[in-house]
Short mmCIF file of C-alpha atoms in Angstrom, two decimals:
data_model
loop_
_atom_site.label_atom_id
_atom_site.label_comp_id
_atom_site.label_asym_id
_atom_site.label_seq_id
_atom_site.Cartn_x
_atom_site.Cartn_y
_atom_site.Cartn_z
CA GLY A 213 -3.90 -72.00 12.32
CA ASP A 214 -6.96 -70.80 13.05
CA SER A 215 -10.29 -73.27 13.05
CA VAL A 216 -13.31 -73.52 14.19
CA THR A 217 -14.86 -77.28 15.01
CA GLN A 218 -18.50 -78.24 15.36
CA MET A 219 -20.54 -81.44 16.51
CA GLU A 220 -21.58 -83.37 13.59
CA GLY A 221 -24.96 -84.06 12.85
CA PRO A 222 -27.53 -84.20 11.96
CA VAL A 223 -29.03 -83.32 14.40
CA THR A 224 -32.40 -84.63 15.21
CA LEU A 225 -34.58 -83.49 17.31
CA SER A 226 -38.49 -83.46 17.42
CA GLU A 227 -40.62 -80.19 18.12
CA GLU A 228 -39.69 -77.68 21.17
CA ALA A 229 -37.29 -79.47 22.56
CA PHE A 230 -33.68 -78.00 23.64
CA LEU A 231 -30.98 -77.85 22.16
CA THR A 232 -27.39 -78.02 21.95
CA ILE A 233 -24.48 -76.85 19.29
CA ASN A 234 -20.84 -77.62 19.98
CA CYS A 235 -19.08 -75.82 19.42
CA THR A 236 -15.12 -75.61 20.15
CA TYR A 237 -12.68 -73.22 18.52
CA THR A 238 -8.78 -71.61 18.24
CA ALA A 239 -7.15 -69.23 17.81
CA THR A 240 -4.03 -67.28 18.43
CA GLY A 241 -5.63 -63.45 19.27
CA TYR A 242 -9.14 -62.56 20.09
CA PRO A 243 -11.63 -63.76 17.56
CA SER A 244 -15.33 -62.35 17.29
CA LEU A 245 -16.67 -65.26 17.26
CA PHE A 246 -20.55 -65.65 15.29
CA TRP A 247 -22.95 -68.39 14.70
CA TYR A 248 -24.77 -67.66 10.58
CA VAL A 249 -27.69 -70.58 9.48
CA GLN A 250 -28.06 -71.45 6.51
CA TYR A 251 -32.09 -72.52 5.01
CA PRO A 252 -32.18 -74.89 2.21
CA GLY A 253 -31.84 -73.84 -0.86
CA GLU A 254 -30.14 -69.76 0.30
CA GLY A 255 -27.01 -68.55 1.20
CA LEU A 256 -25.81 -67.06 4.70
CA GLN A 257 -28.04 -65.35 7.55
CA LEU A 258 -25.89 -64.26 10.01
CA LEU A 259 -27.79 -66.08 13.49
CA LEU A 260 -25.67 -64.45 15.82
CA LYS A 261 -22.40 -62.72 17.27
CA ALA A 262 -20.08 -62.08 19.88
CA THR A 263 -16.75 -60.02 19.56
CA LYS A 264 -15.16 -61.18 23.29
CA ALA A 265 -14.83 -62.70 26.06
CA ASP A 266 -18.33 -63.31 28.36
CA ASP A 267 -19.91 -61.52 25.83
CA LYS A 268 -23.84 -63.77 25.37
CA GLY A 269 -25.29 -62.50 21.33
CA SER A 270 -28.80 -63.45 21.21
CA ASN A 271 -31.49 -63.70 18.33
CA LYS A 272 -35.28 -65.69 17.61
CA GLY A 273 -34.39 -67.32 20.70
CA PHE A 274 -31.03 -69.03 19.85
CA GLU A 275 -28.25 -67.70 22.47
CA ALA A 276 -24.67 -68.60 22.78
CA THR A 277 -22.12 -66.78 25.62
CA TYR A 278 -17.92 -66.59 24.68
CA ARG A 279 -15.77 -69.11 26.59
CA LYS A 280 -12.60 -67.43 26.73
CA GLU A 281 -11.81 -69.91 29.33
CA THR A 282 -13.53 -73.12 27.12
CA THR A 283 -13.03 -71.63 24.12
CA SER A 284 -15.74 -71.85 23.11
CA PHE A 285 -19.34 -70.70 21.41
CA HIS A 286 -21.68 -73.55 21.93
CA LEU A 287 -25.12 -72.41 20.11
CA GLU A 288 -28.34 -73.34 22.80
CA LYS A 289 -32.17 -72.95 21.45
CA GLY A 290 -34.44 -73.79 24.44
CA SER A 291 -37.13 -75.20 21.93
CA VAL A 292 -36.46 -75.68 18.20
CA GLN A 293 -39.85 -75.75 15.66
CA VAL A 294 -40.01 -77.22 12.89
CA SER A 295 -39.41 -74.03 10.78
CA ASP A 296 -35.97 -74.12 12.73
CA SER A 297 -34.68 -76.87 10.68
CA ALA A 298 -30.77 -75.53 8.96
CA VAL A 299 -27.48 -75.99 8.62
CA TYR A 300 -26.04 -73.68 11.38
CA PHE A 301 -22.65 -73.10 10.76
CA CYS A 302 -20.01 -71.08 13.72
CA ALA A 303 -17.78 -69.44 12.85
CA LEU A 304 -14.77 -66.54 13.88
CA SER A 305 -12.93 -63.66 12.83
CA MET A 306 -9.64 -62.28 13.97
CA GLU A 307 -8.79 -58.70 14.72
CA TYR A 308 -8.31 -57.22 11.47
CA GLY A 309 -8.62 -58.84 7.76
CA ASN A 310 -12.22 -60.34 8.82
CA LYS A 311 -11.17 -63.60 7.31
CA LEU A 312 -14.26 -66.39 8.35
CA VAL A 313 -13.29 -69.21 9.58
CA PHE A 314 -15.70 -71.70 9.18
CA GLY A 315 -16.60 -74.69 11.64
CA ALA A 316 -18.00 -78.01 8.77
CA GLY A 317 -21.41 -77.40 9.71
CA THR A 318 -24.06 -78.52 11.53
CA ILE A 319 -27.82 -80.29 9.61
CA LEU A 320 -30.34 -79.43 12.41
CA ARG A 321 -33.59 -81.70 11.71
CA VAL A 322 -36.65 -80.61 13.49
CA LYS A 323 -39.84 -83.65 12.98
CA SER A 324 -43.36 -82.04 14.40
CA ASP B 249 -32.00 -52.29 4.57
CA THR B 250 -29.60 -55.59 4.42
CA GLU B 251 -29.82 -56.84 1.14
CA VAL B 252 -26.81 -58.68 -0.65
CA THR B 253 -28.26 -59.10 -4.03
CA GLN B 254 -27.56 -61.90 -6.40
CA THR B 255 -27.28 -63.24 -10.69
CA PRO B 256 -28.52 -64.57 -11.99
CA LYS B 257 -29.78 -67.13 -9.49
CA HIS B 258 -28.50 -70.44 -11.53
CA LEU B 259 -26.73 -70.50 -14.54
CA VAL B 260 -25.04 -73.14 -17.08
CA MET B 261 -22.43 -72.86 -18.82
CA GLY B 262 -20.16 -75.64 -20.52
CA MET B 263 -17.08 -74.86 -19.82
CA THR B 264 -15.33 -72.97 -23.41
CA ASN B 265 -18.24 -70.47 -21.82
CA LYS B 266 -17.36 -66.79 -20.78
CA LYS B 267 -20.18 -65.79 -17.96
CA SER B 268 -20.56 -63.67 -15.43
CA LEU B 269 -21.59 -63.25 -11.92
CA LYS B 270 -23.03 -60.06 -10.82
CA CYS B 271 -22.84 -59.46 -7.29
CA GLU B 272 -24.92 -55.96 -5.53
CA GLN B 273 -25.32 -54.02 -2.29
CA HIS B 274 -26.47 -50.52 -0.73
CA MET B 275 -25.79 -50.67 2.64
CA GLY B 276 -22.68 -48.38 1.87
CA HIS B 277 -20.16 -50.66 2.98
CA ARG B 278 -16.28 -51.29 1.43
CA ALA B 279 -16.06 -54.03 1.75
CA MET B 280 -17.26 -56.99 -0.40
CA TYR B 281 -16.64 -61.21 -1.10
CA TRP B 282 -16.33 -64.52 -2.79
CA TYR B 283 -16.70 -67.75 -1.37
CA LYS B 284 -17.37 -70.44 -3.32
CA GLN B 285 -19.38 -73.20 -1.31
CA LYS B 286 -19.85 -77.21 -2.36
CA ALA B 287 -22.76 -78.48 -1.07
CA LYS B 288 -22.98 -80.35 1.86
CA LYS B 289 -19.27 -77.95 3.06
CA PRO B 290 -18.77 -74.53 4.18
CA PRO B 291 -17.47 -71.58 2.13
CA GLU B 292 -14.72 -71.16 1.03
CA LEU B 293 -13.72 -67.31 0.96
CA MET B 294 -12.13 -67.21 -2.41
CA PHE B 295 -11.03 -62.38 -3.25
CA VAL B 296 -11.81 -59.90 -1.18
CA TYR B 297 -12.67 -56.29 -1.93
CA SER B 298 -11.50 -52.89 0.54
CA TYR B 299 -12.65 -49.73 -1.10
CA GLU B 300 -12.61 -51.44 -4.41
CA LYS B 301 -9.46 -52.37 -4.68
CA LEU B 302 -8.44 -56.11 -4.34
CA SER B 303 -7.30 -56.70 -1.12
CA ILE B 304 -7.35 -60.90 -0.75
CA ASN B 305 -6.61 -63.49 -3.23
CA GLU B 306 -7.06 -67.04 -1.98
CA SER B 307 -4.57 -68.83 -4.50
CA VAL B 308 -7.82 -68.28 -7.07
CA PRO B 309 -7.19 -70.60 -10.82
CA SER B 310 -7.15 -66.96 -13.38
CA ARG B 311 -10.14 -68.53 -14.57
CA PHE B 312 -11.80 -66.55 -12.14
CA SER B 313 -11.84 -62.64 -12.10
CA PRO B 314 -13.32 -60.75 -10.13
CA GLU B 315 -14.11 -57.17 -10.60
CA CYS B 316 -15.41 -54.28 -8.33
CA PRO B 317 -16.73 -51.38 -11.20
CA ASN B 318 -18.01 -48.99 -8.21
CA SER B 319 -18.72 -49.40 -3.95
CA SER B 320 -22.32 -51.14 -4.79
CA LEU B 321 -21.23 -53.44 -7.35
CA LEU B 322 -18.84 -56.53 -7.78
CA ASN B 323 -18.77 -58.89 -10.70
CA LEU B 324 -17.37 -62.65 -11.11
CA HIS B 325 -16.13 -62.80 -14.34
CA LEU B 326 -16.16 -67.00 -15.48
CA HIS B 327 -14.33 -68.83 -18.40
CA ALA B 328 -13.14 -72.42 -19.07
CA LEU B 329 -14.81 -73.77 -16.38
CA GLN B 330 -14.06 -77.09 -15.45
CA PRO B 331 -17.00 -79.18 -14.14
CA GLU B 332 -15.38 -79.37 -10.51
CA ASP B 333 -16.53 -75.66 -11.04
CA SER B 334 -19.97 -76.84 -9.89
CA ALA B 335 -21.57 -74.95 -6.71
CA LEU B 336 -22.95 -71.73 -4.93
CA TYR B 337 -20.98 -68.47 -5.27
CA LEU B 338 -21.49 -66.62 -2.28
CA CYS B 339 -21.05 -63.14 -2.30
CA ALA B 340 -21.24 -60.63 1.36
CA SER B 341 -20.26 -57.34 2.03
CA SER B 342 -19.12 -56.30 5.08
CA GLN B 343 -18.91 -52.05 6.41
CA GLY B 344 -15.10 -52.69 6.61
CA LEU B 345 -12.30 -54.81 7.20
CA ALA B 346 -12.78 -55.50 11.31
CA GLY B 347 -12.72 -58.81 12.73
CA ALA B 348 -15.78 -57.94 14.05
CA GLU B 349 -17.97 -57.17 11.48
CA THR B 350 -20.23 -58.54 10.40
CA GLN B 351 -20.57 -60.16 6.91
CA TYR B 352 -24.22 -59.44 5.29
CA PHE B 353 -24.29 -62.73 2.41
CA GLY B 354 -26.67 -63.07 -1.28
CA PRO B 355 -28.77 -65.97 -1.49
CA GLY B 356 -25.92 -67.14 -4.31
CA THR B 357 -25.48 -68.03 -7.64
CA ARG B 358 -26.38 -71.21 -7.88
CA LEU B 359 -23.40 -72.49 -10.82
CA LEU B 360 -23.41 -76.21 -13.25
CA VAL B 361 -20.11 -76.68 -15.30
CA LEU B 362 -21.11 -79.33 -18.57
#
């Protein structure tokens, strides 16, 4: 079946460090790809998305590019802040049904 | 406005109680979802409603009973729950069921079953 694999955390970085969270997927068709963020005690917020190969999603300094050849959607940010500390979920959704398949989540901790 | 609201924020109930969770959106979305999230885990889909009709039930036990009274409201009725049902219950909505549609999540109801 369809699945998403994320790098295990927690990831601990100092403020202003470069962030990469790896995400790869397995899908039989052409999924849309998402990154959601969950701050402590809150629900999920969409961070960015891409709906076709080579699309780049970006928001709040975060970026991810849909790479069909490597089935990947890695999340990057050039300079993290303490306020970026959260759990990040990579997810996919197939063409119809809109059922989100989530990765396990990666905890990010940013120290000042 | 991309807000999904959920009430209550916290709920404690005994195994013999009946309670309901409520979710509301005013974005004109026609698809609404219930998810269950255990600590340190990703959300798990429970139910999907499309145009007020149940579209997907992910083999959820009958002690959870969803209801969609209109296009803006989604309820989850709880009865005879077990302690292992304690979790964060998230509601979400989207324009429709196309795969590229963004799901907008509410803040969740944190449920504790004693």
